[in-house]
Short mmCIF file of C-alpha atoms in Angstrom, two decimals:
data_model
loop_
_atom_site.label_atom_id
_atom_site.label_comp_id
_atom_site.label_asym_id
_atom_site.label_seq_id
_atom_site.Cartn_x
_atom_site.Cartn_y
_atom_site.Cartn_z
CA UNK A 1 38.30 0.04 62.54
CA UNK A 2 35.57 -2.27 63.32
CA UNK A 3 37.91 -5.13 64.85
CA UNK A 4 40.23 -3.14 67.26
CA UNK A 5 42.00 0.19 67.43
CA UNK A 6 46.08 0.10 68.59
CA UNK A 7 47.41 3.30 70.01
CA UNK A 8 50.07 3.53 72.57
CA UNK A 9 50.04 -0.12 73.96
CA UNK A 10 46.17 -0.31 74.55
CA UNK A 11 43.43 -2.16 72.33
CA UNK A 12 39.96 -1.96 72.52
CA UNK A 13 37.66 -4.78 71.27
CA UNK A 14 33.80 -4.99 70.20
CA UNK A 15 31.81 -7.20 69.26
CA UNK A 16 27.95 -7.55 67.81
CA UNK A 17 27.64 -10.99 69.15
CA UNK A 18 29.27 -10.57 72.68
CA UNK A 19 28.63 -8.24 75.43
CA UNK A 20 30.41 -4.86 75.12
CA UNK A 21 33.89 -4.41 77.08
CA UNK A 22 36.12 -1.81 77.19
CA UNK A 23 39.48 -2.45 77.96
CA UNK A 24 40.64 1.03 78.91
CA UNK A 25 38.63 4.09 79.11
CA UNK A 26 41.26 6.27 77.17
CA UNK A 27 41.55 6.14 73.55
CA UNK A 28 44.36 7.93 70.56
CA UNK A 29 42.79 7.68 67.63
CA UNK A 30 44.70 8.47 64.27
CA UNK A 31 43.25 8.48 60.97
CA UNK A 32 41.32 10.21 58.26
CA UNK A 33 37.97 11.90 58.16
CA UNK A 34 35.50 10.62 55.71
CA UNK A 35 32.74 12.78 56.44
CA UNK A 36 32.40 15.82 59.06
CA UNK A 37 28.67 17.19 60.49
CA UNK A 38 28.65 20.18 62.77
CA UNK A 39 25.23 20.81 64.46
CA UNK A 40 24.79 23.60 67.59
CA UNK A 41 26.53 21.51 70.17
CA UNK A 42 27.93 18.85 68.85
CA UNK A 43 30.44 17.72 65.97
CA UNK A 44 30.08 14.26 64.35
CA UNK A 45 32.87 12.89 62.52
CA UNK A 46 33.59 9.39 60.78
CA UNK A 47 37.05 8.48 60.85
CA UNK A 48 38.73 5.71 59.22
CA UNK A 49 42.31 4.17 59.90
CA UNK A 50 42.49 1.72 56.62
CA UNK A 51 41.68 -1.02 59.25
CA UNK A 52 38.27 -2.02 57.91
CA UNK A 53 35.51 -0.30 55.84
CA UNK A 54 33.31 0.61 58.62
CA UNK A 55 34.64 4.27 60.01
CA UNK A 56 34.72 4.51 63.93
CA UNK A 57 32.08 7.41 64.70
CA UNK A 58 33.50 10.51 66.73
CA UNK A 59 31.32 12.74 68.64
CA UNK A 60 32.60 16.04 70.30
CA UNK A 61 31.90 19.21 71.31
CA UNK A 62 31.10 22.05 68.76
CA UNK A 63 34.05 23.89 70.53
CA UNK A 64 36.46 21.33 68.92
CA UNK A 65 35.74 22.53 65.58
CA UNK A 66 38.63 24.12 63.85
CA UNK A 67 39.14 25.27 60.15
CA UNK A 68 41.41 22.89 59.16
CA UNK A 69 38.95 20.10 60.12
CA UNK A 70 37.66 18.87 56.51
CA UNK A 71 36.94 15.74 54.78
CA UNK A 72 40.25 14.26 54.12
CA UNK A 73 42.33 15.54 56.46
CA UNK A 74 44.01 13.54 58.94
CA UNK A 75 43.47 13.83 62.80
CA UNK A 76 44.93 12.70 65.90
CA UNK A 77 41.96 12.41 68.42
CA UNK A 78 42.06 11.72 72.03
CA UNK A 79 39.00 10.62 73.93
CA UNK A 80 37.00 8.07 75.48
CA UNK A 81 35.58 4.75 73.76
CA UNK A 82 32.11 4.11 74.81
CA UNK A 83 29.12 2.16 74.09
CA UNK A 84 26.83 3.73 71.12
CA UNK A 85 23.12 4.77 71.63
CA UNK A 86 22.46 4.53 68.06
CA UNK A 87 22.27 1.23 66.51
CA UNK A 88 24.19 2.53 63.43
CA UNK A 89 27.08 1.60 65.43
CA UNK A 90 28.24 -0.67 68.42
CA UNK A 91 31.14 2.05 69.95
CA UNK A 92 31.74 5.61 69.33
CA UNK A 93 34.80 8.02 70.00
CA UNK A 94 33.86 10.82 72.56
CA UNK A 95 36.47 13.40 71.72
CA UNK A 96 38.37 15.25 74.59
CA UNK A 97 40.74 16.60 71.88
CA UNK A 98 41.05 16.57 68.48
CA UNK A 99 44.22 17.69 66.37
CA UNK A 100 44.30 18.17 62.63
CA UNK A 101 47.52 16.66 61.70
CA UNK A 102 47.61 16.79 57.69
CA UNK A 103 45.15 19.44 56.32
CA UNK A 104 43.25 18.77 52.84
CA UNK A 105 41.20 21.38 50.79
CA UNK A 106 38.31 19.48 49.92
CA UNK A 107 37.86 22.13 46.79
CA UNK A 108 41.17 20.96 45.32
CA UNK A 109 40.64 17.14 46.67
CA UNK A 110 39.77 15.03 43.48
CA UNK A 111 37.45 12.96 45.39
CA UNK A 112 34.21 14.57 46.92
CA UNK A 113 32.38 13.47 49.91
CA UNK A 114 29.22 12.83 48.58
CA UNK A 115 30.26 12.16 45.07
CA UNK A 116 30.14 8.38 43.63
CA UNK A 117 33.20 7.84 41.97
CA UNK A 118 33.55 5.13 39.34
CA UNK A 119 36.93 2.65 38.98
CA UNK A 120 37.88 4.81 35.84
CA UNK A 121 37.92 7.88 37.28
CA UNK A 122 39.73 7.02 40.36
CA UNK A 123 42.19 5.26 37.99
CA UNK A 124 43.70 8.59 36.94
CA UNK A 125 44.99 9.41 40.52
CA UNK A 126 47.10 6.05 41.35
CA UNK A 127 48.68 8.15 44.19
CA UNK A 128 45.59 9.17 45.92
CA UNK A 129 43.19 6.10 44.83
CA UNK A 130 44.00 4.23 48.21
CA UNK A 131 41.69 7.16 50.06
CA UNK A 132 38.54 5.82 48.47
CA UNK A 133 36.52 3.24 50.13
CA UNK A 134 36.65 1.47 46.93
CA UNK A 135 40.38 0.71 46.60
CA UNK A 136 40.76 1.00 50.32
CA UNK A 137 38.70 -2.24 50.57
CA UNK A 138 40.66 -3.91 47.56
CA UNK A 139 43.79 -3.65 49.08
CA UNK A 140 42.54 -5.15 52.25
CA UNK A 141 41.14 -7.97 50.07
CA UNK A 142 44.42 -8.05 48.49
CA UNK A 143 46.35 -8.58 51.36
CA UNK A 144 43.99 -11.22 52.97
CA UNK A 145 43.65 -13.40 49.80
CA UNK A 146 47.92 -13.52 49.89
CA UNK A 147 47.51 -14.49 53.64
CA UNK A 148 45.11 -17.04 52.41
CA UNK A 149 47.35 -18.79 49.52
CA UNK A 150 50.34 -18.85 51.97
CA UNK A 151 48.19 -20.76 54.35
CA UNK A 152 47.15 -23.25 51.94
CA UNK A 153 50.37 -24.09 50.64
CA UNK A 154 51.89 -23.89 54.15
CA UNK A 155 49.09 -26.16 55.95
CA UNK A 156 49.76 -28.78 52.71
CA UNK A 157 53.27 -29.01 53.38
CA UNK A 158 54.98 -27.01 50.82
CA UNK A 159 58.10 -25.20 50.65
CA UNK A 160 58.30 -21.39 49.82
CA UNK A 161 61.37 -20.80 47.50
CA UNK A 162 62.04 -17.14 46.59
CA UNK A 163 63.08 -17.35 42.92
CA UNK A 164 65.23 -14.50 41.32
CA UNK A 165 63.56 -11.67 39.56
CA UNK A 166 66.95 -11.30 37.28
CA UNK A 167 66.82 -13.98 35.28
CA UNK A 168 68.76 -15.50 31.81
CA UNK A 169 65.84 -17.52 31.10
CA UNK A 170 62.63 -17.10 29.13
CA UNK A 171 60.45 -19.54 30.26
CA UNK A 172 57.09 -19.20 28.20
CA UNK A 173 59.33 -18.54 24.88
CA UNK A 174 57.56 -15.71 23.70
CA UNK A 175 60.04 -13.34 23.57
CA UNK A 176 58.26 -10.63 25.67
CA UNK A 177 61.01 -9.79 27.86
CA UNK A 178 62.51 -6.64 29.69
CA UNK A 179 66.26 -6.51 29.31
CA UNK A 180 68.36 -5.88 32.40
CA UNK A 181 71.62 -3.91 32.30
CA UNK A 182 72.88 -0.95 34.13
CA UNK A 183 71.83 2.41 33.96
CA UNK A 184 73.63 4.54 31.00
CA UNK A 185 74.52 1.47 29.23
CA UNK A 186 74.65 2.16 25.58
CA UNK A 187 73.38 -0.61 23.32
CA UNK A 188 75.70 -3.80 24.14
CA UNK A 189 77.16 -5.54 21.09
CA UNK A 190 79.79 -7.50 22.35
CA UNK A 191 78.49 -10.20 25.24
CA UNK A 192 81.19 -9.83 27.37
CA UNK A 193 80.17 -6.44 27.86
CA UNK A 194 76.87 -7.33 29.38
CA UNK A 195 76.67 -7.06 33.61
CA UNK A 196 76.07 -10.78 33.80
CA UNK A 197 77.92 -13.12 32.04
CA UNK A 198 74.65 -13.33 29.36
CA UNK A 199 71.92 -11.07 28.92
CA UNK A 200 69.70 -10.97 31.41
CA UNK A 201 65.97 -10.10 31.46
CA UNK A 202 63.15 -9.61 34.09
CA UNK A 203 61.39 -13.14 35.10
CA UNK A 204 58.20 -14.06 33.46
CA UNK A 205 57.91 -17.13 35.78
CA UNK A 206 59.59 -18.65 38.27
CA UNK A 207 58.81 -22.09 37.52
CA UNK A 208 62.20 -23.26 35.94
CA UNK A 209 63.60 -22.21 39.34
CA UNK A 210 61.09 -24.20 41.19
CA UNK A 211 61.73 -27.31 39.16
CA UNK A 212 65.41 -26.77 40.34
CA UNK A 213 64.13 -27.13 43.94
CA UNK A 214 61.81 -30.13 43.05
CA UNK A 215 64.73 -32.07 43.05
CA UNK A 216 64.85 -31.55 46.54
CA UNK A 217 61.17 -31.13 47.90
CA UNK A 218 58.28 -32.92 46.79
CA UNK A 219 56.46 -29.64 46.46
CA UNK A 220 57.34 -26.16 46.86
CA UNK A 221 55.76 -23.07 45.63
CA UNK A 222 56.29 -19.33 44.86
CA UNK A 223 54.71 -15.95 45.31
CA UNK A 224 56.05 -13.05 43.50
CA UNK A 225 56.53 -10.41 40.80
CA UNK A 226 57.12 -11.76 37.21
CA UNK A 227 57.21 -9.40 34.20
CA UNK A 228 55.71 -9.15 30.54
CA UNK A 229 56.57 -6.57 27.88
CA UNK A 230 53.84 -6.72 26.09
CA UNK A 231 52.54 -3.77 24.19
CA UNK A 232 49.08 -3.79 25.32
CA UNK A 233 46.60 -1.48 27.00
CA UNK A 234 43.99 -3.76 27.27
CA UNK A 235 41.88 -4.70 30.32
CA UNK A 236 43.71 -8.16 30.50
CA UNK A 237 47.33 -7.09 30.68
CA UNK A 238 49.89 -5.45 32.93
CA UNK A 239 53.37 -5.32 32.54
CA UNK A 240 53.97 -6.29 36.35
CA UNK A 241 51.94 -8.48 38.22
CA UNK A 242 52.16 -11.40 40.82
CA UNK A 243 52.29 -15.15 40.07
CA UNK A 244 51.34 -17.90 42.48
CA UNK A 245 53.41 -20.89 41.24
CA UNK A 246 53.53 -24.62 42.64
CA UNK A 247 55.72 -27.96 41.54
CA UNK A 248 54.84 -31.32 42.66
CA UNK A 249 56.76 -34.41 42.59
CA UNK A 250 56.20 -37.90 42.07
CA UNK A 251 53.19 -37.46 39.88
CA UNK A 252 52.22 -38.47 36.13
CA UNK A 253 48.97 -37.51 36.15
CA UNK A 254 47.09 -34.06 35.07
CA UNK A 255 44.54 -35.10 37.51
CA UNK A 256 47.00 -34.42 40.27
CA UNK A 257 47.70 -30.92 38.77
CA UNK A 258 44.19 -30.14 38.17
CA UNK A 259 43.29 -31.04 41.67
CA UNK A 260 46.02 -28.85 43.37
CA UNK A 261 44.68 -25.81 41.52
CA UNK A 262 40.91 -26.27 42.13
CA UNK A 263 41.69 -26.62 45.90
CA UNK A 264 44.02 -23.80 45.96
CA UNK A 265 41.01 -21.22 44.58
CA UNK A 266 38.28 -22.92 46.39
CA UNK A 267 40.56 -22.76 49.40
CA UNK A 268 42.07 -19.35 49.36
CA UNK A 269 38.22 -17.94 47.89
CA UNK A 270 36.55 -19.46 51.18
CA UNK A 271 38.85 -18.03 53.05
CA UNK A 272 38.64 -14.67 51.32
CA UNK A 273 34.59 -14.71 51.98
CA UNK A 274 34.79 -15.84 55.64
CA UNK A 275 37.49 -13.28 56.80
CA UNK A 276 37.00 -10.02 53.92
CA UNK A 277 33.26 -10.40 54.21
CA UNK A 278 32.61 -6.82 54.29
CA UNK A 279 34.94 -5.66 51.55
CA UNK A 280 33.93 -8.13 49.06
CA UNK A 281 30.33 -7.03 49.87
CA UNK A 282 31.50 -3.91 48.60
CA UNK A 283 32.60 -4.94 45.07
CA UNK A 284 29.68 -7.56 44.59
CA UNK A 285 27.22 -4.94 45.68
CA UNK A 286 28.46 -1.89 44.06
CA UNK A 287 30.84 -2.98 41.23
CA UNK A 288 29.55 -6.48 40.20
CA UNK A 289 25.82 -6.96 41.05
CA UNK A 290 24.67 -10.83 41.61
CA UNK A 291 28.40 -12.00 41.37
CA UNK A 292 28.35 -13.55 44.93
CA UNK A 293 25.87 -15.94 43.27
CA UNK A 294 28.47 -16.89 40.51
CA UNK A 295 31.42 -17.25 43.32
CA UNK A 296 29.18 -19.36 45.49
CA UNK A 297 28.51 -21.73 42.08
CA UNK A 298 32.16 -21.88 41.83
CA UNK A 299 32.65 -23.07 45.40
CA UNK A 300 29.99 -25.43 45.42
CA UNK A 301 30.59 -27.19 42.04
CA UNK A 302 33.40 -29.46 40.85
CA UNK A 303 35.24 -28.02 38.11
CA UNK A 304 34.64 -29.36 34.49
CA UNK A 305 37.26 -30.95 32.29
CA UNK A 306 37.23 -31.02 28.51
CA UNK A 307 40.44 -31.78 26.17
CA UNK A 308 41.64 -29.47 23.93
CA UNK A 309 40.21 -31.24 20.84
CA UNK A 310 36.83 -31.47 22.43
CA UNK A 311 37.04 -27.58 23.05
CA UNK A 312 37.51 -26.97 19.42
CA UNK A 313 34.90 -29.28 18.55
CA UNK A 314 32.37 -27.34 20.54
CA UNK A 315 33.74 -24.19 19.24
CA UNK A 316 33.08 -24.91 15.59
CA UNK A 317 29.46 -26.63 16.29
CA UNK A 318 28.35 -23.17 17.84
CA UNK A 319 26.34 -20.60 16.23
CA UNK A 320 28.21 -17.94 17.78
CA UNK A 321 30.13 -15.89 15.64
CA UNK A 322 33.80 -15.61 16.36
CA UNK A 323 36.32 -12.69 15.32
CA UNK A 324 38.80 -15.51 15.24
CA UNK A 325 37.73 -18.61 13.50
CA UNK A 326 39.03 -21.69 16.00
CA UNK A 327 41.05 -24.24 14.16
CA UNK A 328 42.89 -26.86 15.75
CA UNK A 329 46.59 -26.16 16.04
CA UNK A 330 45.54 -22.32 17.30
CA UNK A 331 45.61 -20.80 20.80
CA UNK A 332 42.49 -20.17 22.24
CA UNK A 333 41.48 -16.41 21.91
CA UNK A 334 39.37 -14.75 24.97
CA UNK A 335 36.13 -15.07 23.29
CA UNK A 336 37.00 -18.69 22.60
CA UNK A 337 37.82 -19.05 26.52
CA UNK A 338 34.50 -16.95 27.82
CA UNK A 339 32.14 -19.06 25.63
CA UNK A 340 33.64 -22.55 26.61
CA UNK A 341 33.21 -21.38 30.32
CA UNK A 342 29.55 -19.92 29.40
CA UNK A 343 28.82 -23.78 27.40
CA UNK A 344 30.31 -25.82 30.56
CA UNK A 345 27.27 -23.56 32.85
CA UNK A 346 29.51 -20.86 33.99
CA UNK A 347 31.88 -23.11 36.15
CA UNK A 348 35.88 -23.21 35.69
CA UNK A 349 36.76 -25.40 33.21
CA UNK A 350 40.14 -27.31 32.73
CA UNK A 351 40.91 -27.54 28.91
CA UNK A 352 43.76 -30.35 28.88
CA UNK A 353 46.09 -31.96 26.26
CA UNK A 354 46.93 -29.03 24.02
CA UNK A 355 49.15 -29.22 20.36
CA UNK A 356 52.62 -30.12 20.75
CA UNK A 357 53.46 -26.76 19.21
CA UNK A 358 51.44 -24.68 20.94
CA UNK A 359 53.50 -25.31 24.37
CA UNK A 360 57.13 -24.70 25.57
CA UNK A 361 59.88 -27.14 25.29
CA UNK A 362 59.35 -28.42 28.75
CA UNK A 363 55.59 -29.61 28.88
CA UNK A 364 55.43 -33.55 28.86
CA UNK A 365 54.82 -35.04 25.22
CA UNK A 366 51.87 -37.21 25.08
CA UNK A 367 53.32 -39.02 22.11
CA UNK A 368 49.74 -39.45 20.52
CA UNK A 369 49.44 -39.31 17.01
CA UNK A 370 48.16 -38.19 14.27
CA UNK A 371 47.60 -35.06 16.48
CA UNK A 372 50.38 -34.85 18.39
CA UNK A 373 49.45 -33.06 22.18
CA UNK A 374 51.35 -32.51 25.16
CA UNK A 375 49.91 -33.26 28.74
CA UNK A 376 49.38 -29.27 29.37
CA UNK A 377 46.23 -27.61 30.26
CA UNK A 378 44.54 -24.31 31.02
CA UNK A 379 41.80 -23.05 33.74
CA UNK A 380 39.22 -20.97 32.40
CA UNK A 381 36.74 -19.01 34.55
CA UNK A 382 33.85 -17.04 34.18
CA UNK A 383 34.43 -13.41 33.36
CA UNK A 384 38.20 -13.52 32.55
CA UNK A 385 38.84 -16.74 30.65
CA UNK A 386 42.46 -18.21 31.42
CA UNK A 387 43.47 -17.92 34.74
CA UNK A 388 45.93 -20.99 35.35
CA UNK A 389 48.33 -22.83 33.18
CA UNK A 390 50.02 -25.82 33.99
CA UNK A 391 51.47 -28.74 32.49
CA UNK A 392 53.17 -32.26 33.26
CA UNK A 393 57.22 -31.74 32.96
CA UNK A 394 59.33 -33.77 30.50
CA UNK A 395 61.46 -35.67 32.59
CA UNK A 396 62.57 -38.22 29.39
CA UNK A 397 65.95 -36.92 28.90
CA UNK A 398 66.03 -38.13 25.64
CA UNK A 399 62.75 -36.51 24.47
CA UNK A 400 63.78 -33.21 26.06
CA UNK A 401 67.25 -33.17 24.40
CA UNK A 402 65.77 -33.75 21.26
CA UNK A 403 63.33 -30.84 21.58
CA UNK A 404 65.70 -28.25 22.94
CA UNK A 405 68.38 -29.23 19.94
CA UNK A 406 65.20 -28.61 17.52
CA UNK A 407 64.96 -25.64 19.31
CA UNK A 408 68.63 -24.30 19.04
CA UNK A 409 68.32 -24.10 23.13
CA UNK A 410 70.38 -27.24 24.11
CA UNK A 411 73.72 -25.13 25.14
CA UNK A 412 71.59 -22.39 27.14
CA UNK A 413 69.54 -25.07 28.78
CA UNK A 414 72.45 -27.58 29.69
CA UNK A 415 71.79 -27.27 33.52
CA UNK A 416 68.06 -28.02 33.02
CA UNK A 417 68.97 -31.15 31.16
CA UNK A 418 71.22 -32.12 34.06
CA UNK A 419 68.50 -31.85 36.36
CA UNK A 420 67.11 -34.86 34.80
CA UNK A 421 70.45 -36.82 35.13
CA UNK A 422 70.76 -36.81 38.22
CA UNK A 423 67.54 -38.45 40.74
CA UNK A 424 64.70 -36.95 38.43
CA UNK A 425 61.17 -37.82 39.37
CA UNK A 426 57.92 -37.05 37.22
CA UNK A 427 56.51 -34.15 38.34
CA UNK A 428 54.24 -30.88 37.34
CA UNK A 429 53.18 -27.54 38.31
CA UNK A 430 51.10 -24.80 37.26
CA UNK A 431 50.95 -20.62 37.61
CA UNK A 432 48.21 -18.41 38.89
CA UNK A 433 47.88 -14.95 37.87
CA UNK A 434 47.29 -13.47 41.29
CA UNK A 435 45.69 -10.12 39.56
CA UNK A 436 43.05 -12.37 37.62
CA UNK A 437 41.92 -14.50 40.23
CA UNK A 438 40.87 -11.11 42.30
CA UNK A 439 38.97 -10.13 38.94
CA UNK A 440 37.46 -13.10 38.96
CA UNK A 441 36.45 -13.36 42.87
CA UNK A 442 35.32 -9.84 43.08
CA UNK A 443 33.76 -9.19 39.47
CA UNK A 444 36.41 -6.60 38.38
CA UNK A 445 36.55 -5.91 34.36
CA UNK A 446 39.90 -3.93 34.27
CA UNK A 447 42.80 -5.77 35.48
CA UNK A 448 44.48 -2.51 36.54
CA UNK A 449 41.71 -2.17 39.22
CA UNK A 450 43.31 -5.13 41.13
CA UNK A 451 46.71 -4.18 41.92
CA UNK A 452 48.27 -1.07 43.97
CA UNK A 453 50.37 0.32 41.06
CA UNK A 454 49.45 -0.53 37.46
CA UNK A 455 52.42 -0.91 34.99
CA UNK A 456 51.34 -1.36 31.12
CA UNK A 457 52.81 -0.18 28.25
CA UNK A 458 53.18 3.73 28.04
CA UNK A 459 51.85 4.06 31.25
CA UNK A 460 53.11 6.93 33.84
CA UNK A 461 55.07 5.27 36.35
CA UNK A 462 55.15 6.76 40.31
#
């Protein structure tokens, strides 16, 4: 409640840097009690309305204390907003009337007034964890980071595209899809019995639909949910998560895609540190001490660039024992990604030019030999590993058609081939996992602690 209170059309403002001003003497405050302290003549409450980490101090006569006024309860308070005599807060609310709107039994409430609750503990209560300081800060950070991403793309001339959640495309080609059929449907053997004309799935990426729109706009982006049916309960995986994806036209250089990825990361992070400093500070102090220095380093230094082949050579020359032996032609594992970031000075690193057989059909063929590669890249960041994946898209119709034919996908992607027939241009893009981005900036170890409602294999759904 450090930036203002809004009730009944009135707004009250205060600032540590400017002279104190009260725009109205009467204030109606609604929120949740964070602490209650009763003295002989006075009652002191800390009340939060979720707008900031700092609660509002409420001072009232002891006569206004009621049986239901406890930690966690919801209250409506009428009073006057006045300058506080204490240096701990700028203002306080002198209460004239306190109404308990929703009672809370502090004995049964899973969060205690003086208890320290770990992220692992509050994760057990997905319906209540927004009441804690840590998770309410996370939600404000997430909201501000969302605004920062949209602001970057808007200011740089991108058009936002709302791409479908239901699709027939498997953009990643991994087959980890959630199939969509009407409730109550039995196993469908006949293709004519599908709700749509073909089997449909929850989207794994907006990329192919963004490529459609890139035929009319030079710069497009989307920000929405994606779904992966990976049978995993690890700290790194979610079944439902959010992706920031962008496509830019008239480029045949991975450098342009890398510049866009780095700019989005740095611009959004700088915005977050400036506009959500108090909430970010809570994470850097309580959850990941010392992480602020790592974030500052990422913002100040230029991201490194190495090829996939160079990355494999670095891994093979290291004395580090790996669970998975690094070999050319195999995917980089998380342990490899984290090692490469440390090797490069704990600064984000782009890994470029992956083996041809590792990447999907749409990645641009480098036509190099003997090691056949494509113009694809991943951005690896400290503590997380892969944050973004991107590539130049194959705009040459003959090469794209041949690759789809070899995979038996030519008929399924006839519409995609047509994009190359009618006014196609060289283009590229990337996708950024939003929850992994929050992990990177905040130093959060478990991805399930970065999203309001975590969905993962064998989890209970609200």
